[in-house]
Amino acid sequence: MIGRLAAAFERAKREARVAFVPYVMAGDPDLSTTQALLAELSATGADLIELGVPYSDPLADGPTIASAGARALANGTRLTDVLALVRECSAFCAPLLLFTYFNPVYQFGLERFAREAAGAGAAGAIVPDCALEESPALREALRERELEMPLLVAPSTTRERAARIAAAATGFVYVVSRLGVTGAGQRPDLAPLRAQLVMLRELTDKPLAVGFGLSRAAEIGEIAPLCDGVVVGSALIDAYGDSGGAQAARRVTEFVTPLIAAGRRDSAGRQAN
Amino acid sequence: MKKPDARGYFGEFGGRFVPEVLVGALDELERAIESAFADPAYWDEYHAVLRDFVGRPSPIYRCERYVADVSAVPLLMKREDTNHTGAHKINNTVGQALLARRMGKRRLLAETGAGQHGVATATVGAKFGLPVDVYMGARDVERQALNVHVMRLLGASVHSVTSGTQTLKDATNEAFRVWAERVEDTFYVIGSVVGAHPYPYLVRELQKIVGVEARRQVLDRYRRLPSDVVACVGGGSNAIGIFAGFADDPQVKLWGVEAGGEGGKSAASLGAGTIGVLHGSRSYLLQSADGQVLPTHSIGAGLDYPGVGPEHAFLKESGRAAYVSVTDAQALEAFGAFARSEGIVPALESAHAIAFARKLAAERRAGDLILVNLSGRGDKDLAR
């Protein structure tokens, strides 16, 4: 059986484009804005959406996403609120992938998290501080509920280790574009990234989605031939800035439209670059 | 004390909960530790630097007057306050700097709370010619201004961290983030027995000298082992260091003293926390029911941390060590009383252990012997 994440990549491939995967932080600046963003992004052409669960100590995130999480926590957003949001939105949205650190899931209970996320209609979860060796229990809990768990591969990951990560990942392999944390400030280093993607392509048939530091159509156009999807997070949060509601949704649409076009493999897409 | 298992666990505590980008560096560090620890030349240099530069062995000192009114039991202090830079922290930074040099790393990175570990890292950076970047919470930069000056004098760059609670927890987050960017040429010098495997093991092995020396000194002088060994616990490196000397002597009781804070806010992770994951390992943690890490409070800036080393969690669960807490007010009282009765100004962190030792001394009988790790000197605390 093919999972919802893998299916989303399949569809994008059939339509001759890379999947577009935006990231939004739940509860920043408030849950109703997040709901508007999820609807807008789904309508604009997101193939799946990473939904951030706010956490007090986000080690893998740069200042943009860390601050968005701090704002969401300050207004009281909890994991149960994020799951309720998924329940409300999953019927009309692109597949939702929860992006959360390990400790909130651990306190919630791994099995309870899997059960409630599945019940709400989420497609899976990404847990950036749960590296391969610590992941079996959570992967198993999610698998039992038919949820997928993509794992990350970094520029510092060896080939042998990348093969094991790719084998254990479900849905897709999340390819970190450069050393460091999330954030639009520091550009990905395209030459080593290309080599990494070529290597990963030899190791696995699973979709490859590139993230960390992607914010420009030109970069997406350059790596599109070598991968199956692109993740854009911090730059998108910067794009809606301190606006909320409908205004945030409009700004996000303006921002993502050229990025989505850049991922198209047909002539129209190339012209849009 | 045993090595952690292959996945870095002491019982159910420890592990490696880090972003994938750091796993390669932790693997590399693990291999470097294995090679260095098996190489007598590494230890020869470590011991030579500790002797000539740090001033080891540090003495043990029998208190004259501090508990004389309540007990005749000898109260001994392991004088880590006499080390160069004024605390036990330098034992660890010497060992890690030698490792960094062996691995060909070109820069050092450190987090610091009170600034003691930052100063100890800046010191070895200067000595070994390695540039040092120290990350320190903005609140700590303000309340530990003297140590910031010292670090800068030693040539280190001190970066003020303004996220979150602006204390050690957030400085550590930032150090991990910066390490993720510079992982190829930078060695992250962690200051306590916390973080992802192999750090808790590495720091323990480098602080073990405190306990090994103390055991020999006590036996030489008193022909018996102490009945009790007492140390303050924030992350827990001075405590692990002295405990390590006595872990295989089951008749010796080990006491960790956490910061009880004031008014319901503390930094007593083992006493008031629950099991969770912070900074790469599973241990006890002060957190909300949702798993959000809580703000902490202690008058001892070096104890003001919501987590604790995973091996302490293991020692607590196994019953080998007991953990108690001392409030801000009790620590302050001991700080002054100890200075007036012994002529030694202890660090406020160490004053927590000293306060508990007095209570313990009153309960102990003839023949018992209490050993306290006087982990640092208190000059840094006088401005407050």
XYZ file of C-alpha atoms in Angstrom:
657
model
C 0.000 0.000 0.000
C 1.309 3.445 -0.859
C 1.114 6.093 1.873
C -0.328 9.562 1.442
C 3.052 11.267 1.369
C 4.470 8.961 -1.259
C 1.225 9.381 -3.231
C 1.594 13.163 -3.172
C 5.093 12.866 -4.646
C 3.784 10.433 -7.269
C 1.151 12.893 -8.349
C 3.658 15.733 -8.631
C 5.923 13.530 -10.699
C 3.083 12.630 -13.072
C 2.443 16.333 -13.452
C 6.111 16.919 -14.310
C 7.054 19.019 -11.303
C 8.709 18.700 -7.926
C 6.387 18.537 -4.955
C 6.061 21.826 -3.117
C 6.156 21.427 0.666
C 5.618 24.603 2.693
C 6.148 24.743 6.475
C 3.957 26.734 8.816
C 4.146 27.016 12.592
C 0.851 26.171 14.263
C -0.406 29.036 16.403
C 1.803 31.748 14.934
C 0.501 34.361 15.282
C -2.720 32.481 16.151
C -4.495 29.257 15.247
C -7.092 30.917 13.016
C -4.329 32.437 10.890
C -2.673 29.025 10.677
C -5.965 27.573 9.489
C -6.259 30.288 6.824
C -2.681 29.592 5.704
C -3.304 25.855 5.437
C -6.377 26.470 3.256
C -4.609 29.042 1.116
C -1.470 26.947 0.608
C -3.540 23.892 -0.295
C -5.483 25.921 -2.866
C -2.335 27.517 -4.265
C -0.674 24.201 -4.992
C 1.064 22.791 -1.921
C 1.428 19.026 -2.341
C 1.787 18.475 1.364
C 2.312 20.804 4.325
C 4.637 20.551 7.292
C 2.813 21.817 10.360
C 5.180 22.927 13.123
C 4.378 22.011 16.732
C 5.863 24.745 18.942
C 8.627 23.694 21.351
C 10.629 25.645 23.913
C 14.067 24.383 22.797
C 14.121 23.820 19.016
C 17.756 22.778 18.442
C 17.453 22.299 14.687
C 15.804 25.652 14.022
C 17.273 29.049 13.300
C 15.883 32.336 14.627
C 12.862 32.623 12.274
C 11.202 29.320 13.173
C 12.407 29.456 16.792
C 10.752 32.878 17.189
C 7.565 31.685 15.477
C 7.469 28.794 17.963
C 8.050 31.152 20.880
C 5.118 33.315 19.711
C 2.898 30.250 19.396
C 3.850 29.063 22.893
C 3.313 32.547 24.302
C -0.281 32.499 23.071
C -0.831 29.108 24.650
C -0.659 26.746 21.660
C -0.392 23.123 22.825
C 0.023 19.836 21.004
C -3.651 19.082 21.650
C -4.563 22.362 19.888
C -2.392 21.429 16.922
C -4.091 18.033 16.692
C -7.498 19.727 16.869
C -6.411 22.025 14.031
C -5.388 18.993 11.962
C -8.778 17.432 12.645
C -10.542 20.538 11.376
C -8.394 21.005 8.304
C -7.325 17.579 7.088
C -10.469 17.014 5.020
C -9.875 20.028 2.777
C -6.075 20.403 2.986
C -3.048 18.912 1.356
C -1.724 16.027 3.501
C -0.445 17.394 6.823
C 2.851 16.289 8.260
C 3.503 17.222 11.901
C 6.974 18.702 12.458
C 7.750 18.303 16.152
C 10.661 17.776 18.511
C 10.875 14.534 20.441
C 10.176 15.658 24.009
C 6.599 16.924 23.522
C 5.754 13.639 21.750
C 7.505 11.632 24.473
C 5.512 13.367 27.221
C 2.272 12.930 25.260
C 3.081 9.236 24.843
C 4.372 7.782 21.568
C 1.373 5.520 21.017
C -1.149 8.135 22.056
C 0.520 10.604 19.695
C 0.305 8.130 16.808
C -3.310 7.264 17.602
C -4.504 10.862 17.942
C -2.526 12.124 14.941
C -3.985 9.337 12.820
C -7.470 9.991 14.207
C -7.151 13.683 13.331
C -6.168 12.824 9.766
C -2.440 13.662 9.771
C -0.286 11.896 7.211
C 2.798 11.479 9.379
C 5.455 13.198 11.484
C 8.987 14.521 11.192
C 11.016 14.647 14.420
C 14.351 16.317 13.682
C 16.071 15.462 16.974
C 15.085 11.813 16.759
C 18.009 10.486 14.745
C 17.957 6.981 13.270
C 19.220 5.132 16.380
C 16.555 6.654 18.647
C 13.732 6.335 16.131
C 12.583 2.664 16.199
C 9.945 3.011 18.938
C 8.330 6.074 17.386
C 8.534 4.678 13.855
C 6.823 1.515 15.042
C 4.072 3.436 16.850
C 3.426 5.543 13.738
C 3.578 2.570 11.378
C 0.876 0.783 13.374
C -1.427 3.711 12.638
C -0.352 3.846 8.978
C 1.436 7.156 9.495
C 4.687 7.887 7.691
C 7.915 9.184 9.235
C 10.441 10.757 6.877
C 14.002 10.823 8.246
C 16.689 13.427 7.611
C 19.975 13.056 5.769
C 22.590 15.799 6.279
C 25.662 16.836 4.253
C 27.723 15.249 7.043
C 25.945 11.880 6.749
C 28.155 9.111 5.351
C 27.011 7.064 2.358
C 26.696 3.908 4.454
C 24.578 5.704 7.041
C 22.489 7.444 4.383
C 21.598 4.036 2.976
C 20.332 2.898 6.395
C 18.392 6.131 6.920
C 16.801 5.908 3.473
C 15.812 2.303 4.134
C 14.142 3.232 7.449
C 12.434 6.428 6.242
C 8.810 6.280 5.129
C 7.057 8.762 2.840
C 10.231 10.468 1.668
C 13.845 11.190 2.571
C 14.357 14.727 3.882
C 17.630 16.007 2.446
C 19.168 18.815 4.522
C 20.697 21.202 1.988
C 23.614 22.466 4.062
C 25.266 22.308 7.493
C 23.483 24.242 10.203
C 19.904 24.905 11.234
C 16.765 26.046 9.417
C 16.734 29.608 8.137
C 16.579 31.550 4.916
C 19.643 33.663 5.666
C 22.305 31.168 4.716
C 22.173 29.873 1.138
C 22.478 26.175 0.368
C 25.755 25.133 -1.179
C 24.524 23.815 -4.505
C 27.553 21.846 -5.744
C 27.813 19.439 -2.789
C 24.022 19.286 -2.631
C 23.884 18.068 -6.246
C 26.475 15.399 -5.492
C 24.524 14.351 -2.390
C 21.299 14.044 -4.384
C 22.979 11.972 -7.069
C 24.366 9.656 -4.388
C 20.994 9.340 -2.646
C 19.296 8.594 -5.940
C 21.578 5.590 -6.306
C 20.702 4.421 -2.797
C 16.925 4.671 -2.803
C 13.777 4.846 -4.895
C 12.001 6.849 -2.186
C 11.195 10.484 -2.967
C 13.919 13.007 -2.069
C 12.748 16.349 -0.650
C 15.299 19.105 -0.097
C 14.952 21.608 2.739
C 16.824 24.133 4.970
C 17.641 27.504 3.443
C 15.538 27.309 0.283
C 13.828 30.591 -0.466
C 14.442 31.509 -4.111
C 12.903 30.342 -7.356
C 16.312 30.182 -9.027
C 17.638 27.685 -6.467
C 14.542 25.557 -6.717
C 14.837 25.568 -10.522
C 18.441 24.430 -10.251
C 17.879 21.477 -7.960
C 14.461 20.463 -9.366
C 15.935 18.027 -11.916
C 17.705 16.119 -9.124
C 14.991 15.819 -6.465
C 11.291 15.141 -5.993
C 10.294 17.912 -3.639
C 11.351 21.145 -1.971
C 10.548 22.361 1.557
C 10.250 26.093 2.239
C 9.800 27.208 5.848
C 11.623 30.179 7.315
C 11.305 32.267 4.151
C 7.572 31.678 4.130
C 7.258 32.786 7.750
C 9.328 35.867 6.904
C 6.923 36.509 3.994
C 3.835 36.839 6.181
C 5.834 38.515 8.924
C 3.642 40.062 11.562
C 0.466 40.026 9.499
C -2.445 37.768 10.375
C -5.593 36.241 8.889
C -6.471 37.046 5.277
C -3.558 39.435 4.830
C -1.059 36.733 5.858
C -2.720 34.339 3.418
C -2.426 36.852 0.541
C 1.244 37.501 1.254
C 1.990 33.812 1.397
C 0.288 33.197 -1.942
C 2.314 35.948 -3.587
C 5.463 34.456 -2.131
C 4.912 30.802 -3.018
C 3.455 31.164 -6.526
C 6.812 31.719 -8.286
C 8.427 29.016 -6.151
C 5.831 26.478 -7.236
C 6.293 27.515 -10.854
C 10.062 27.095 -10.514
C 9.561 23.441 -9.658
C 7.783 22.656 -12.907
C 9.707 20.632 -15.398
C 7.723 21.744 -18.473
C 8.536 24.754 -20.631
C 6.078 27.026 -18.819
C 7.911 26.388 -15.593
C 11.291 27.055 -17.094
C 10.051 30.316 -18.545
C 8.739 31.302 -15.148
C 12.297 31.076 -13.879
C 31.611 3.338 37.188
C 30.804 1.616 33.953
C 30.964 2.873 30.419
C 27.574 3.637 28.921
C 26.287 0.979 26.514
C 26.957 1.098 22.778
C 24.074 3.537 22.239
C 25.281 5.817 25.014
C 22.856 4.769 27.745
C 23.392 4.479 31.495
C 20.457 2.162 32.197
C 17.533 3.943 30.535
C 19.224 7.370 30.588
C 21.414 9.054 27.996
C 21.352 8.380 24.278
C 21.740 10.687 21.362
C 18.714 12.829 20.535
C 20.289 15.273 18.096
C 19.715 16.510 14.571
C 21.261 14.224 11.964
C 23.808 16.902 11.025
C 25.587 16.315 14.377
C 25.628 12.523 14.361
C 28.764 12.303 12.220
C 30.634 14.644 14.571
C 29.558 12.651 17.634
C 30.718 9.426 15.927
C 34.034 11.089 15.119
C 34.374 12.263 18.727
C 33.594 8.783 20.006
C 36.366 7.287 17.880
C 38.801 10.007 18.968
C 38.019 9.364 22.646
C 38.589 5.654 22.235
C 41.935 6.206 20.580
C 43.086 8.923 23.015
C 42.007 7.086 26.149
C 43.983 4.025 25.011
C 47.071 6.152 24.375
C 49.346 6.704 27.425
C 50.772 9.815 25.715
C 47.340 11.493 25.905
C 47.062 10.871 29.646
C 50.686 11.854 30.259
C 50.060 15.232 28.703
C 46.715 15.652 30.499
C 48.347 14.951 33.866
C 51.359 17.155 33.121
C 49.106 20.104 32.247
C 46.990 19.529 35.345
C 50.121 19.467 37.502
C 52.021 22.429 36.044
C 49.231 24.660 34.753
C 46.228 23.862 36.951
C 48.115 23.105 40.175
C 46.944 19.541 40.856
C 46.655 17.630 43.015
C 44.301 19.916 44.872
C 44.570 19.476 48.652
C 42.020 18.087 51.057
C 41.430 20.306 54.048
C 39.868 19.426 57.385
C 37.492 22.135 58.577
C 38.404 23.665 61.923
C 35.280 25.395 63.107
C 32.356 25.248 60.641
C 30.638 22.250 62.247
C 32.500 22.125 65.590
C 29.392 23.330 67.461
C 27.227 20.454 66.188
C 29.587 17.558 65.499
C 32.996 16.060 66.206
C 32.967 14.188 62.895
C 35.793 15.272 60.596
C 34.530 17.388 57.697
C 36.935 17.380 54.748
C 36.945 19.676 51.745
C 38.369 18.621 48.388
C 39.823 21.972 47.384
C 38.869 22.315 43.697
C 38.613 26.037 44.455
C 42.429 26.106 44.500
C 42.671 25.148 40.803
C 43.802 27.672 38.226
C 40.625 29.602 37.183
C 39.070 28.757 40.539
C 36.932 25.681 39.949
C 36.844 22.050 38.819
C 35.822 23.121 35.305
C 39.407 23.366 34.071
C 40.029 19.597 34.507
C 37.497 19.006 31.748
C 38.529 21.791 29.378
C 42.196 20.720 29.474
C 41.206 17.182 28.473
C 38.831 18.340 25.736
C 41.321 20.859 24.301
C 43.958 18.116 24.066
C 41.395 15.964 22.289
C 40.486 18.814 19.920
C 44.133 19.286 19.027
C 44.551 15.556 18.459
C 41.524 15.603 16.119
C 42.929 18.529 14.158
C 40.054 20.857 15.062
C 40.871 24.519 14.621
C 38.404 26.277 16.926
C 36.660 25.728 20.238
C 33.037 26.435 20.993
C 31.493 26.499 24.471
C 28.306 27.380 26.315
C 28.487 28.905 29.768
C 26.094 29.791 32.577
C 27.957 31.426 35.442
C 30.939 31.899 33.165
C 33.249 29.441 34.957
C 33.235 26.943 32.103
C 33.561 29.806 29.623
C 36.626 31.094 31.470
C 38.084 27.579 31.684
C 37.586 27.114 27.928
C 38.968 30.569 27.094
C 41.985 29.703 29.258
C 42.856 26.484 27.440
C 42.101 28.160 24.109
C 44.724 30.785 24.917
C 47.174 28.184 26.172
C 46.847 25.911 23.139
C 46.401 28.663 20.552
C 42.842 27.757 19.556
C 40.279 30.534 18.942
C 37.280 30.297 21.299
C 33.643 31.341 20.869
C 31.576 31.317 24.056
C 27.768 31.479 24.027
C 26.211 32.926 27.155
C 22.640 33.928 27.990
C 22.072 37.688 27.982
C 20.897 37.569 31.614
C 24.065 35.751 32.643
C 26.239 38.191 30.658
C 24.732 40.877 32.843
C 24.888 39.092 36.209
C 28.369 37.589 35.659
C 30.035 40.633 34.105
C 33.391 39.901 35.730
C 33.726 36.542 34.003
C 32.782 38.136 30.668
C 35.705 40.544 31.092
C 38.042 37.682 31.953
C 36.994 35.643 28.898
C 37.538 38.649 26.628
C 40.891 39.366 28.252
C 41.858 35.779 27.430
C 41.018 36.430 23.782
C 37.664 34.624 23.556
C 34.647 36.031 21.715
C 31.637 36.120 24.030
C 28.255 36.008 22.277
C 25.181 37.113 24.185
C 22.142 34.862 23.588
C 18.824 36.683 23.719
C 16.403 33.824 22.972
C 14.198 32.009 25.496
C 15.086 32.443 29.155
C 18.456 34.023 28.217
C 20.328 31.675 30.562
C 22.414 28.480 30.316
C 19.675 26.403 28.659
C 19.416 28.833 25.755
C 23.165 29.334 25.549
C 23.425 25.553 25.129
C 20.751 25.554 22.384
C 22.696 28.232 20.561
C 26.020 26.405 20.967
C 24.455 23.289 19.423
C 23.105 25.368 16.509
C 26.451 27.027 15.872
C 28.190 23.665 16.103
C 25.821 22.294 13.439
C 27.064 25.004 11.078
C 30.778 24.669 11.835
C 30.899 21.007 12.640
C 33.769 20.296 10.261
C 36.478 22.394 11.923
C 35.057 23.179 15.377
C 35.233 21.226 18.635
C 32.305 21.753 20.983
C 33.632 21.811 24.560
C 30.615 20.898 26.703
C 30.977 22.029 30.311
C 29.091 19.359 32.193
C 28.118 15.686 32.110
C 25.167 16.552 29.872
C 24.481 16.497 26.135
C 24.424 13.657 23.659
C 26.601 10.563 23.917
C 29.623 10.495 24.227
C 29.766 13.810 26.141
C 28.439 12.633 29.533
C 31.018 9.820 29.498
C 33.837 12.051 28.228
C 33.305 14.732 30.869
C 33.026 12.130 33.635
C 36.333 10.559 32.653
C 37.996 13.992 32.647
C 36.545 14.939 36.062
C 37.202 11.546 37.611
C 40.612 12.793 38.756
C 38.854 14.692 41.557
C 37.510 11.504 43.110
C 40.583 9.400 42.394
C 42.851 11.925 44.118
C 40.456 12.465 47.013
C 40.121 8.739 47.741
C 43.888 8.333 47.886
C 44.326 11.452 50.038
C 41.647 10.421 52.528
C 43.034 6.883 52.812
C 46.581 8.175 53.238
C 45.631 10.527 56.001
C 42.812 8.732 57.837
C 43.417 5.073 56.926
C 39.729 4.712 56.152
C 37.205 5.727 53.541
C 34.754 8.558 54.095
C 31.288 7.565 55.276
C 29.714 10.235 53.056
C 30.693 12.146 49.926
C 28.757 15.341 49.182
C 28.683 17.523 46.050
C 26.370 20.100 44.507
C 24.560 19.137 41.285
C 23.513 21.390 38.421
C 24.441 19.501 35.279
C 26.496 17.431 37.674
C 30.133 17.371 36.576
C 31.834 18.100 39.908
C 29.573 15.546 41.588
C 30.228 12.839 39.001
C 33.937 13.615 39.274
C 34.145 13.012 43.009
C 31.544 10.187 42.997
C 33.597 8.329 40.403
C 36.378 7.822 42.942
C 34.025 6.056 45.363
C 31.413 4.377 43.171
C 32.942 0.944 43.767
C 32.998 1.411 47.537
C 29.401 0.532 48.433
C 29.884 1.550 52.087
C 30.475 5.174 51.000
C 27.201 7.120 50.750
C 27.005 9.524 47.820
C 24.941 12.705 48.185
C 24.042 15.077 45.366
C 22.740 18.475 46.477
C 20.468 20.267 44.045
C 19.399 23.893 44.033
C 16.112 24.230 45.903
C 15.777 27.872 44.835
C 13.073 29.944 46.484
C 9.335 30.494 46.413
C 8.523 27.316 44.516
C 11.024 27.944 41.707
C 14.079 25.701 41.739
C 16.636 23.956 39.570
C 16.180 20.578 41.270
C 15.728 18.388 38.195
C 16.126 15.091 40.059
C 14.049 16.111 43.049
C 11.226 17.949 41.296
C 11.489 16.927 37.641
C 10.259 14.126 35.419
C 11.926 12.019 32.750
C 12.345 13.723 29.387
C 14.775 14.655 26.636
C 16.844 17.858 26.602
C 20.089 18.737 24.824
C 20.511 15.304 23.344
C 19.913 12.915 26.213
C 17.135 11.334 28.220
C 17.294 12.273 31.883
C 15.313 14.113 34.525
C 14.061 17.500 33.505
C 12.002 20.397 34.845
C 9.209 20.536 32.308
C 5.508 21.166 31.891
C 3.054 18.306 31.346
C 3.294 19.192 27.632
C 7.045 18.620 27.570
C 7.981 22.297 27.365
C 11.127 23.021 29.355
C 10.412 25.266 32.364
C 12.339 28.322 33.551
C 14.496 27.562 36.575
C 15.818 29.565 39.461
C 18.879 29.286 41.661
C 21.079 31.832 43.365
C 23.973 29.676 42.156
C 24.126 30.581 38.464
C 26.078 27.383 37.748
C 23.180 25.297 39.083
C 20.506 27.237 37.187
C 19.773 24.566 34.573
C 16.564 22.571 33.970
C 18.301 19.283 33.131
C 20.861 17.024 34.791
C 23.425 14.552 33.511
C 21.935 11.174 32.543
C 24.332 9.248 34.771
C 22.942 11.081 37.805
C 19.456 9.939 36.772
C 20.857 6.419 36.635
C 22.551 6.735 40.064
C 19.274 8.005 41.504
C 17.191 5.193 39.989
C 19.687 2.535 41.042
C 19.822 3.964 44.549
C 23.618 4.287 44.483
C 23.422 8.036 45.132
C 20.826 10.076 47.003
C 19.754 13.551 45.911
C 18.581 16.283 48.236
C 18.114 20.022 47.862
C 19.163 23.199 49.628
C 17.361 26.528 49.215
C 18.851 29.860 48.183
C 18.599 31.133 51.752
C 20.308 28.064 53.241
C 23.108 28.276 50.659
C 23.631 31.980 51.346
C 23.781 31.337 55.062
C 26.371 28.577 54.582
C 28.345 30.821 52.205
C 28.818 33.451 54.935
C 29.206 31.042 57.833
C 31.841 29.002 56.023
C 33.808 32.098 55.050
C 33.819 33.381 58.640
C 34.619 30.053 60.294
C 37.174 28.643 57.826
C 38.668 31.595 55.972
C 37.520 30.233 52.624
C 34.947 31.959 50.401
C 33.184 29.158 48.534
C 31.283 29.505 45.264
C 27.550 29.838 45.877
C 27.128 26.542 44.001
C 29.517 24.759 46.397
C 27.797 26.477 49.338
C 24.779 24.241 48.624
C 26.921 21.149 49.327
C 28.474 22.836 52.371
C 25.048 23.669 53.819
C 23.888 20.068 53.497
C 27.160 18.732 54.955
C 26.540 20.633 58.175
C 23.127 19.007 58.548
C 24.656 15.615 57.818
C 27.514 16.151 60.275
C 25.030 16.733 63.088
C 23.543 13.269 62.421
C 26.811 11.373 62.034
C 28.677 9.501 64.817
C 32.288 9.074 65.878
C 34.218 7.138 63.264
C 32.331 8.682 60.359
C 34.036 11.061 57.995
C 32.406 13.493 55.569
C 34.053 14.593 52.335
C 32.678 17.569 50.395
C 33.692 18.673 46.914
C 34.438 22.369 47.341
C 34.010 22.767 43.595
C 34.854 26.448 43.219
C 35.771 29.691 44.900
C 33.329 32.489 45.483
C 35.059 35.614 44.211
C 32.720 35.633 41.213
C 29.726 35.864 43.558
C 30.865 38.871 45.563
C 29.529 41.485 43.154
C 25.972 40.381 43.874
